[in-house]
């Protein structure tokens, strides 16, 4: 193991089984209804030599980096994605460059169904590894379906609608009757009556009495009655009689599926009703006058396997017994061969990857002779090792079979009946892949969902058995499959703890659906503009299926899902993926940047040379070679550029909005300035008018021989002579500006204007004054006391006259009333 410093720097602590309080500090990393069962600090992820916190929750194995507190994706895996795990012990002498170790290392090795092998390191003499191992033993293989996280979490915001309704809508589309609307009540009652010229929807299986693994509604030939269907079902394995999976509404060509016929060891058993049903698939041509179309019976198995099944009552058809038919064998191996092949591929990737489970890069393994040493023979050996996995060979067999079926339908308008043994593994792969080639609708998001729900879910692919999870009846895997170890890349060890033999249920596990998604990714590579979805969508979709986070892929059939109430009790994977896409519109990584529906509006007919598969980098290499999995990918670069352009466009829009706001603000300020300017001009005009009025008042009062005095309660100073200073010509009066004698005047101060008679000496020179001296009865010895006393000339209204600013401001005595001085 590289980077041994991680082992020394850690402070190892004892770990015990914890309660729900262990979620303290983990809330930001947990999903809804996810709870921590066991948690340990200071665990080392050997693959990357990273120290962190390892938690076992009711949904996954969660590993957080001790340095960054980020989730390490390689060390985080859903519990149902774990295929097996085992305890390993590595002594110091068996690990290069660990000469200073005095104690052996306790390791936990986890094998994932998604092609990763994870190794966690634990310090000796602690109970950490035992606690984690026991928690995995309990929670990776729950005893009941209702113990799974999908049912604990509930539907949340990703609620599901009736899948039967979606299936009927797809049937209506295939029959060219998509304008019709069928209610859920009619579906539940089994009272659907829809047909076209050739086919009809039958509800004979509404109670699942005809076939427990078929959907409640079936598309069958219009000429075959429900009673005849009942008789034909008895001649097929598990009652899976020939029914239509896809049909061309224009030509009448169909893809049909079934299980093997029960012809027996001597291959001589026959059924007239089965032969009639199969013959009904060969309808006449469109005009009704030509010869009946040809029927191909595609047996997905190798011929020898089909013959061997005859010993158990099965077998294959004879073309002489079925009208105008031809039997073809595709030679695709069974589920056990696929499981072993994927295991070899996982070992190959772990051995030759950059994040191998022994903590050593493939460039440094075996002293540098493999790859890093430049030995060409070692590189050839690596390539041959990939060939030995046979995974790509199996993928090519499925692709070639599906392409052959699609070509027969597209080029010859022939009908094809596909089956294997039970009709739910290889048959489903071929029929759904051929439908994907024939129908452009299935290459969209909605169509892909309809295809998976129809051919995989409704027609009874046993997902619970293939994924190794409980069924609705409560059966589960009782023992852990831990025996098989990796070959060239396995960790050196002296003992293995917890190994057990394969159980019957474990033997039913197989990556059939994973292999089909791999085939879809190969077609996406060959036809990059034919699919609306991207390779990233397929990876996320497959991860969701393997994790069993949602209820769509639980149980083995539509009947089991309905009886257990899975649809209402769990979230929906399609709603979740649609929610992810809606967050970024068409710039999300799930969208194919090069999708052009007009370019591939017809069936895809890939030539045989183009069907040579390669490793799927985004899925096969993401754990073993994470950098190479994305390096040089044109689509990912396009999405990055698209995202950058989108962000730049958003930034530009924000700047445009800010510029518009600034423009509006500037226009508003300009309008306010214009308004203030108008107010200023008006104020200046008012000030001039007031000034002239005040000047006229001053002249009028002085003409009466009086003086004007201004005073306030804050100052006793008097301003004699002028009513306003001359220096404020063009401005408002000092009274209006609250000024008295050049000082600021508070509005609360009393401002008074007093008018008093001039000096008596000056008054006596006036002829009018001399008349007052002789005639005024109010004159005293001290002289005239007006305005403090009465005056015979002016009357008493001027006595004690005082005026404030407002009084004078309201006067409107213009100077034109008086003559010039």
Short mmCIF file of C-alpha atoms in Angstrom, two decimals, residues 56 59-62 75-86 108-114 116 118 120 136-137 139-141 346 467-469 477 480-482 509 546-547:
data_model
loop_
_atom_site.label_atom_id
_atom_site.label_comp_id
_atom_site.label_asym_id
_atom_site.label_seq_id
_atom_site.Cartn_x
_atom_site.Cartn_y
_atom_site.Cartn_z
CA UNK A 56 -22.65 2.35 7.62
CA UNK A 59 -28.82 2.96 2.69
CA UNK A 60 -25.11 2.99 1.92
CA UNK A 61 -21.50 2.75 2.99
CA UNK A 62 -20.44 6.39 3.37
CA UNK A 75 -15.47 4.73 -0.94
CA UNK A 76 -19.23 5.46 -0.94
CA UNK A 77 -21.48 2.69 -2.24
CA UNK A 78 -25.14 1.75 -1.79
CA UNK A 79 -25.65 -1.39 0.29
CA UNK A 80 -27.62 -3.16 -2.45
CA UNK A 81 -24.81 -2.39 -4.92
CA UNK A 82 -22.42 -4.47 -2.78
CA UNK A 83 -22.14 -7.96 -4.25
CA UNK A 84 -19.91 -9.42 -1.52
CA UNK A 85 -17.37 -8.43 1.10
CA UNK A 86 -14.73 -10.18 3.15
CA UNK A 108 -12.19 -5.04 4.68
CA UNK A 109 -12.62 -5.81 0.98
CA UNK A 110 -15.88 -4.79 -0.71
CA UNK A 111 -16.88 -5.97 -4.20
CA UNK A 112 -19.44 -3.82 -6.02
CA UNK A 113 -21.86 -4.77 -8.78
CA UNK A 114 -20.72 -1.57 -10.52
CA UNK A 116 -15.30 -1.53 -8.23
CA UNK A 118 -12.91 -1.13 -2.37
CA UNK A 120 -10.67 -0.20 3.85
CA UNK A 136 -22.88 -4.91 6.54
CA UNK A 137 -23.91 -8.50 7.22
CA UNK A 139 -28.10 -4.49 6.20
CA UNK A 140 -26.74 -5.51 2.80
CA UNK A 141 -29.09 -8.52 2.74
CA UNK A 346 -14.00 -6.26 -12.55
CA UNK A 467 -30.04 -7.90 -7.98
CA UNK A 468 -30.09 -10.20 -4.97
CA UNK A 469 -32.73 -8.34 -2.95
CA UNK A 477 -30.23 -14.15 0.56
CA UNK A 480 -22.93 -13.87 1.88
CA UNK A 481 -21.10 -14.75 -1.28
CA UNK A 482 -17.52 -14.09 -0.31
CA UNK A 509 -27.89 -12.87 -9.40
CA UNK A 546 -28.38 -0.86 -8.63
CA UNK A 547 -28.81 1.22 -5.48
#
